[in-house]
Tab-separated table of C-alpha atoms in Angstrom:
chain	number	residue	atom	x	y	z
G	8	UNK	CA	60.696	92.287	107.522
G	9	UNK	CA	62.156	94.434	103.987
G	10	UNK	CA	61.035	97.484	105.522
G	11	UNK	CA	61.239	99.550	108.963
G	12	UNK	CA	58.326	100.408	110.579
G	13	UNK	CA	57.574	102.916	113.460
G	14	UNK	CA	55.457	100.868	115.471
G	15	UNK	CA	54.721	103.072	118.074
G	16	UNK	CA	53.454	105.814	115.535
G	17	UNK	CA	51.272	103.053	113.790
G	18	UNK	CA	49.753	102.377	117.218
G	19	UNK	CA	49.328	105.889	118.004
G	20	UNK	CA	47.399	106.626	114.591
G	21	UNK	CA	45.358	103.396	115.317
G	22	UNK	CA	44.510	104.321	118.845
G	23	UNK	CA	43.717	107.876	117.928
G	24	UNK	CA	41.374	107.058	114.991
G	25	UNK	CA	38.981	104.967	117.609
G	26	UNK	CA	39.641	107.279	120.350
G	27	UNK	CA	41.519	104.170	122.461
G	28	UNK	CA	44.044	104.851	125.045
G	29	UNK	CA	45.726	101.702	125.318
G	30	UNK	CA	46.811	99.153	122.144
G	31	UNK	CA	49.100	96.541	121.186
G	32	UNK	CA	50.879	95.351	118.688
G	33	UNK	CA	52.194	91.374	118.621
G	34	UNK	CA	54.027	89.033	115.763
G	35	UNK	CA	54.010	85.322	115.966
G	36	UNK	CA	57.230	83.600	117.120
G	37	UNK	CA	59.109	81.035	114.902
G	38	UNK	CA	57.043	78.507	117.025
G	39	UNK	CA	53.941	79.396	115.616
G	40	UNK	CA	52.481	79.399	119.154
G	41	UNK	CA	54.107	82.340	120.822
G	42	UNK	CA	52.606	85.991	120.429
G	43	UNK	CA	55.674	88.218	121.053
G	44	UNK	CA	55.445	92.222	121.841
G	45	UNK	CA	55.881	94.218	118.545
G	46	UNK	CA	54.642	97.509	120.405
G	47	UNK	CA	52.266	98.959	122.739
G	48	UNK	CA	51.017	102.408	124.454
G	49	UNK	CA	49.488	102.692	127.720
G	50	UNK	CA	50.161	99.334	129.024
G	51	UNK	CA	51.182	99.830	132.704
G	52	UNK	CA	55.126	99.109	133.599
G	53	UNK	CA	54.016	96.041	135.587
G	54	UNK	CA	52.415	94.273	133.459
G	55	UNK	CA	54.660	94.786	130.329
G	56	UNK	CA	56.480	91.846	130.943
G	57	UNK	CA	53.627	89.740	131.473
G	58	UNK	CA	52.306	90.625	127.669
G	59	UNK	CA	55.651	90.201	126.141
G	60	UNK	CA	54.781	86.602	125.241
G	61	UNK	CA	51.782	85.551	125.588
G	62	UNK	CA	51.005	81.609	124.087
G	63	UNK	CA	48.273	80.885	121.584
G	64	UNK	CA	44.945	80.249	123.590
G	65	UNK	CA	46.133	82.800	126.576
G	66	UNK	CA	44.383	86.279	127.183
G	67	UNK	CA	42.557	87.836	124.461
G	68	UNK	CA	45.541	88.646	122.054
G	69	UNK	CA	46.090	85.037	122.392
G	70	UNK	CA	42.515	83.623	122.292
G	71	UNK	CA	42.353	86.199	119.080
G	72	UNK	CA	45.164	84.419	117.708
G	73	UNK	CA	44.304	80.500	118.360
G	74	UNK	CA	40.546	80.828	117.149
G	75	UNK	CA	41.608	83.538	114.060
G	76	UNK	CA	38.868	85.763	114.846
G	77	UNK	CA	38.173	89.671	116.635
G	78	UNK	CA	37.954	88.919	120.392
G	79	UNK	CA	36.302	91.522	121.965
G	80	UNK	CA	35.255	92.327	125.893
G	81	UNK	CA	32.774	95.417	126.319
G	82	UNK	CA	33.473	95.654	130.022
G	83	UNK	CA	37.019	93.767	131.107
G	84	UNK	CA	36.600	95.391	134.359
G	85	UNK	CA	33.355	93.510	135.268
G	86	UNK	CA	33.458	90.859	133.278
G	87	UNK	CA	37.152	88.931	132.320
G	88	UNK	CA	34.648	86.822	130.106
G	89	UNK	CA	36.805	83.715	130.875
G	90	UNK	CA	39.291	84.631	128.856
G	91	UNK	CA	40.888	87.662	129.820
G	92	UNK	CA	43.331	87.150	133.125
G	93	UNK	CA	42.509	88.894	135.961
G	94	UNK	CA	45.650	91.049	136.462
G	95	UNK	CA	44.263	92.605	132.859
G	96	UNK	CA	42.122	94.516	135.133
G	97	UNK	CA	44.876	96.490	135.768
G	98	UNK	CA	45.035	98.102	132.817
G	99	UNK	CA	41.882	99.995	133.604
G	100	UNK	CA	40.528	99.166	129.735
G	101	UNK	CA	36.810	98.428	130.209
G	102	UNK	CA	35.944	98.114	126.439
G	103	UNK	CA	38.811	95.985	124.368
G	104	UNK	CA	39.322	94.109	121.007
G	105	UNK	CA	41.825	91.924	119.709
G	106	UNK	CA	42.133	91.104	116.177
G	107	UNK	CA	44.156	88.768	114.086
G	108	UNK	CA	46.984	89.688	111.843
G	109	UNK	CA	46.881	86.839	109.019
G	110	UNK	CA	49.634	85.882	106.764
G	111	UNK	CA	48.870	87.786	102.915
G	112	UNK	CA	46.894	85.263	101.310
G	113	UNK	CA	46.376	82.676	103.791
G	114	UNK	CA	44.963	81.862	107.148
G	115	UNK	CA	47.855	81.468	108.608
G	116	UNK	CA	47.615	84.589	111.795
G	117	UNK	CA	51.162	86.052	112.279
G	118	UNK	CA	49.975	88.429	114.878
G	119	UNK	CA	47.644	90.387	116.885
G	120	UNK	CA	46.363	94.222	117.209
G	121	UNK	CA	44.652	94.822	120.047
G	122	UNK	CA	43.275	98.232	121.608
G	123	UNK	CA	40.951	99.039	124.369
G	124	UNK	CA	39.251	101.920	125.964
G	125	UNK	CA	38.943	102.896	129.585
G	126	UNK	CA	35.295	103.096	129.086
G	127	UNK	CA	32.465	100.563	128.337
G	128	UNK	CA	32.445	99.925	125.065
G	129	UNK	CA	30.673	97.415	121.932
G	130	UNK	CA	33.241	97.773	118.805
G	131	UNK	CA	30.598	98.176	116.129
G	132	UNK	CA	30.054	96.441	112.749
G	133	UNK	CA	31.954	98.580	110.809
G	134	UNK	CA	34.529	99.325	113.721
G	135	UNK	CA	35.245	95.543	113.571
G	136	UNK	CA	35.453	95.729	109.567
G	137	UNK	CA	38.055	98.712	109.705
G	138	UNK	CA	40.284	96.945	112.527
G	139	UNK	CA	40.088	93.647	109.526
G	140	UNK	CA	41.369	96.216	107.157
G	141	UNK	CA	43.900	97.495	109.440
G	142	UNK	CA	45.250	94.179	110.330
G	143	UNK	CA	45.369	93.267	106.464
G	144	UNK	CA	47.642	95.979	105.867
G	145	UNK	CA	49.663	95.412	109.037
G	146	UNK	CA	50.196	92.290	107.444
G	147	UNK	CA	52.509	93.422	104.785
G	148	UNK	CA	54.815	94.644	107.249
G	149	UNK	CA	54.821	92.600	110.398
């Protein structure tokens, strides 16, 4: 990475401008399989460790990841839509979204950004569209 970034302020901004409380920030391992923990706000302490990797295909960071698409739950706390764990309940996010971070210029997704809110919620349209352009840009720095 050729320059330093405050992740925790980039979070913060992102979180704020869709009036989230919780969001996450992951790279891609070397492996190419392996989501690792870039940064996140309002993740409770015991599960922290439990997001710190998370494999391609696993949760909705990964599942965002392995397919290369948003991943989105309006409700996590009533429905895990088979592909959130259950423990994510304890997060009290009802309405989350996971988005991939591709690789400038390819398909290739070198991370996640992921928020939530502790409310019910369907990311619109142009929500989804904004949280694209926020991950391309994310992109030039992760």
């Amino acid at each position: 990475m050729s320059e330093q970034v405050d992740w925790s302020s980039e979070l913060s901004s992102i979180l704020e401008d869709f009036g989230c409380q919780t969001g996450t920030i992951h790279r891609t391992a070397a492996d190419g399989e392996t989501l690792v923990l870039v940064a996140q706000i309002g993740v409770p302490d015991g599960l922290i460790e439990r997001i710190s990797t998370i494999p391609f295909g696993k949760g909705i960071a990964g599942a965002a990841a392995e397919r290369g698409e948003p991943v989105e739950l309006c409700n996590l706390q009533q429905d895990l839509g088979g592909i959130a764990k259950p423990d994510a309940r304890q997060t009290g996010v009802s309405g989350s979204i996971a988005v991939p971070v591709f690789s400038s210029g390819s398909q290739r997704v070198i991370g996640t950004l992921g928020i939530g809110k502790y409310t019910p919620y369907e990311f619109t349209d142009a929500e989804k569209a904004s949280l694209a352009d926020i991950a391309v840009r994310l992109a030039h720095v992760i």
